[in-house]
Amino acid sequence: MPEIEEEERGTTHEPVLAGYQGQPGSFGARAAARCGRPVAFPTFERMLRALLAGEIACAVLPAVNRVEGPILESLDALARSLAQPESRVTVGAEIEVPVRLVLAAPPGLALEDVREVHSQAAALRQCRDLLARLDAIPIETHDTAYAAFRVKEAGGARAAVCSEEAALEAGLLILEEDVSDVRPNATRFWRLDRAAEPESLAPRVVFYAGVRASSALAEAEAELLSLPGTPAEPVRGFAVVPEKSVARAAAGTARLAAGERVRWLGPAPEFVRPPRMKEIPKVTEVREPSVVAVGPFVVGGGRRAVIAGPCAVESPEQILRLARAVARAGATALRGGVFKPRTSPYSFQGHGLDALGWLKEAGDAVGLPIVTEVMAPAQVGPVGARADVLQIGARNCQNYDLLKEAGASGRPVFLKRGFGTTVEEWLSSAEYLLDAGCKNVILCERGIRTFEKATRGTLDLGGLLVARSLTHLPLFADPSHAAGRRDLVPGLARAAWGAGVDGLMIEVHDAPESALSDGPQALLPEDLEELLDEFGILPGASGSVERIRRAIDGVDSDIARLAARRLDLARLVGAVKKSSGRPIRDEAREASVRARFAEALGEDSLGATRLADALIDLALDAERRGDPPTD
Ligand code: PEP
Ligand code: MN
């Protein structure tokens, strides 16, 4: 892959120097380390001058923080540098750095005795609650890490707000952790380059001055980072324009009043983002994840689902029984082969279009869309007339006539990876589908052929992850055909689920011994239920009380296990607090635990408060008991 070659070339080059404002141990240093070798500067102005002079290849600038919003000092320095005629700075990337600020002081100073809190202005603004609670005086320094050193040197009733790393480096003790008003806190840094070629993922950043410019950008749903005005430009700031409204932003800012201006610092509006692979432009287009939705079956962009059913549709009764079983388990699409690609011409070849009718009736009976394989272009018409999703099997992954026909059918297509196709070839096959007009394509890894004979195929999780990095299309794994053996299916399914697939295709049979194809790899319906419960997939509404209770039992076991772990951690933190002289109770911490539950369960949910309170009570008991867990 080209990325790997680039990486190898990169190691032989001189290190790229990346400037930041502050000193080692600061969040800026962390952001710079992600761009090259960090070089510290005392001020943003000095850093920007060094960038323009070519002394450093790039520089990182804190732009927006989750708590305080736009970071005015740094953005203002950038705005002023842009006013110079020779300034050709561009924003080449955005880097988000998690910000965990701690309050730290030299040994011997207790929390209630802190009178001064030293830190960088922006960091101080991010922990106003703490400052109010301590009733301490905020003292500005140019950098968080520097604040830690100052406080250590000066002693007295002084504490610093800085990273944990900087506190430890300076020899301070942590009085309170994670003191930001909003948690988790993070800062988005911009990587500034000297007028480089736009990168495919660079943010579209615009500097604007003028009321009209600002309202046109706001209308285009840009994120506005406004700056205090100057006499010449009373309304000004930066805007980050979402990809989908670049054209609108460009049109809206094309005609401005006198004295107004906009300047694109990220890629210009006419820049079209190149696909990740230029030979496979539609499949590797840089865009938000595609979502495929067919009735209750919705996958992609964070939605995950399972397609289940027998390898082959054997009889109307068989498919109806299995349709009910997979719907009860929580699958949202029903599979079943009616045309079967078999290695031997003497094996069962499928019941053809009759079976398609049985499959359709079974799907309708349980309210699930049906997925079935087409093996020849001539089958696309008749099968597409009734099937909700057309499957193209591994053996036909590179049957280009079939891909063109299926792609033009108007139906979603589920494309298996061939057992001898590379990731690139597989994506190229999907390109045929998109090029033929197909709007809904799902890709499925089903095991490739390797030297290993112990399994039917080798489920290529690495290949799936490579595909994830290249395409916006939903990605599935089929652990059944990869394993070839029932006992391996749950493990492979978990591995693929853990790797982040959008869904799984799983073969199921209730009489696998007498199945007409692939019996040895079929899960029993009850195995499927257990597996889908484990993945947190909701059972179908057709399930009995007993079925749903089994799912609840699984959740209860998880909660009990997690509660035990939480109490172990509480005992551990209790012991650490005792040994460092910190009080057991911490109201700010308790509030943040409650907030976490409220966020997950709904802000006004009484349940969230009751649950959090119960856990906090139990944890306090455990902390007071305080012996660390022994096992
Ligand atoms: C199937 O899904 O039944 C099938 C034949 O799969 P594959 O094409 O992956 O072998
Ligand atoms: Mn099969």
XYZ file of C-alpha atoms and ligand atoms in Angstrom, residues 310-312 335 337 340-341 373 391-395 416-417 419 446 456 478 481 505 507 518, ligand 1:
33
model
C -29.732 -20.758 6.845
C -27.140 -21.318 4.164
C -29.879 -22.549 1.830
C -30.637 -14.632 4.652
C -29.568 -19.117 -0.561
C -26.219 -22.136 -4.396
C -22.664 -21.964 -5.746
C -27.341 -14.589 -3.644
C -25.764 -10.918 -2.361
C -22.763 -11.435 -4.605
C -20.803 -14.399 -3.293
C -17.087 -14.890 -2.836
C -16.782 -16.895 -6.048
C -18.537 -10.753 -0.304
C -14.771 -10.586 -0.661
C -11.221 -15.849 -1.089
C -15.782 -13.987 4.769
C -12.286 -23.195 6.130
C -19.121 -13.527 7.965
C -17.842 -19.291 6.144
C -23.716 -12.333 8.569
C -25.587 -18.937 9.256
C -23.046 -25.928 5.366
C -23.162 -18.004 1.358
O -23.228 -16.917 1.947
O -23.970 -18.906 1.498
C -21.982 -18.238 0.509
C -22.014 -19.099 -0.501
O -20.936 -17.522 0.894
P -19.546 -17.274 0.150
O -19.886 -16.687 -1.168
O -18.866 -16.330 1.076
O -18.847 -18.588 0.054
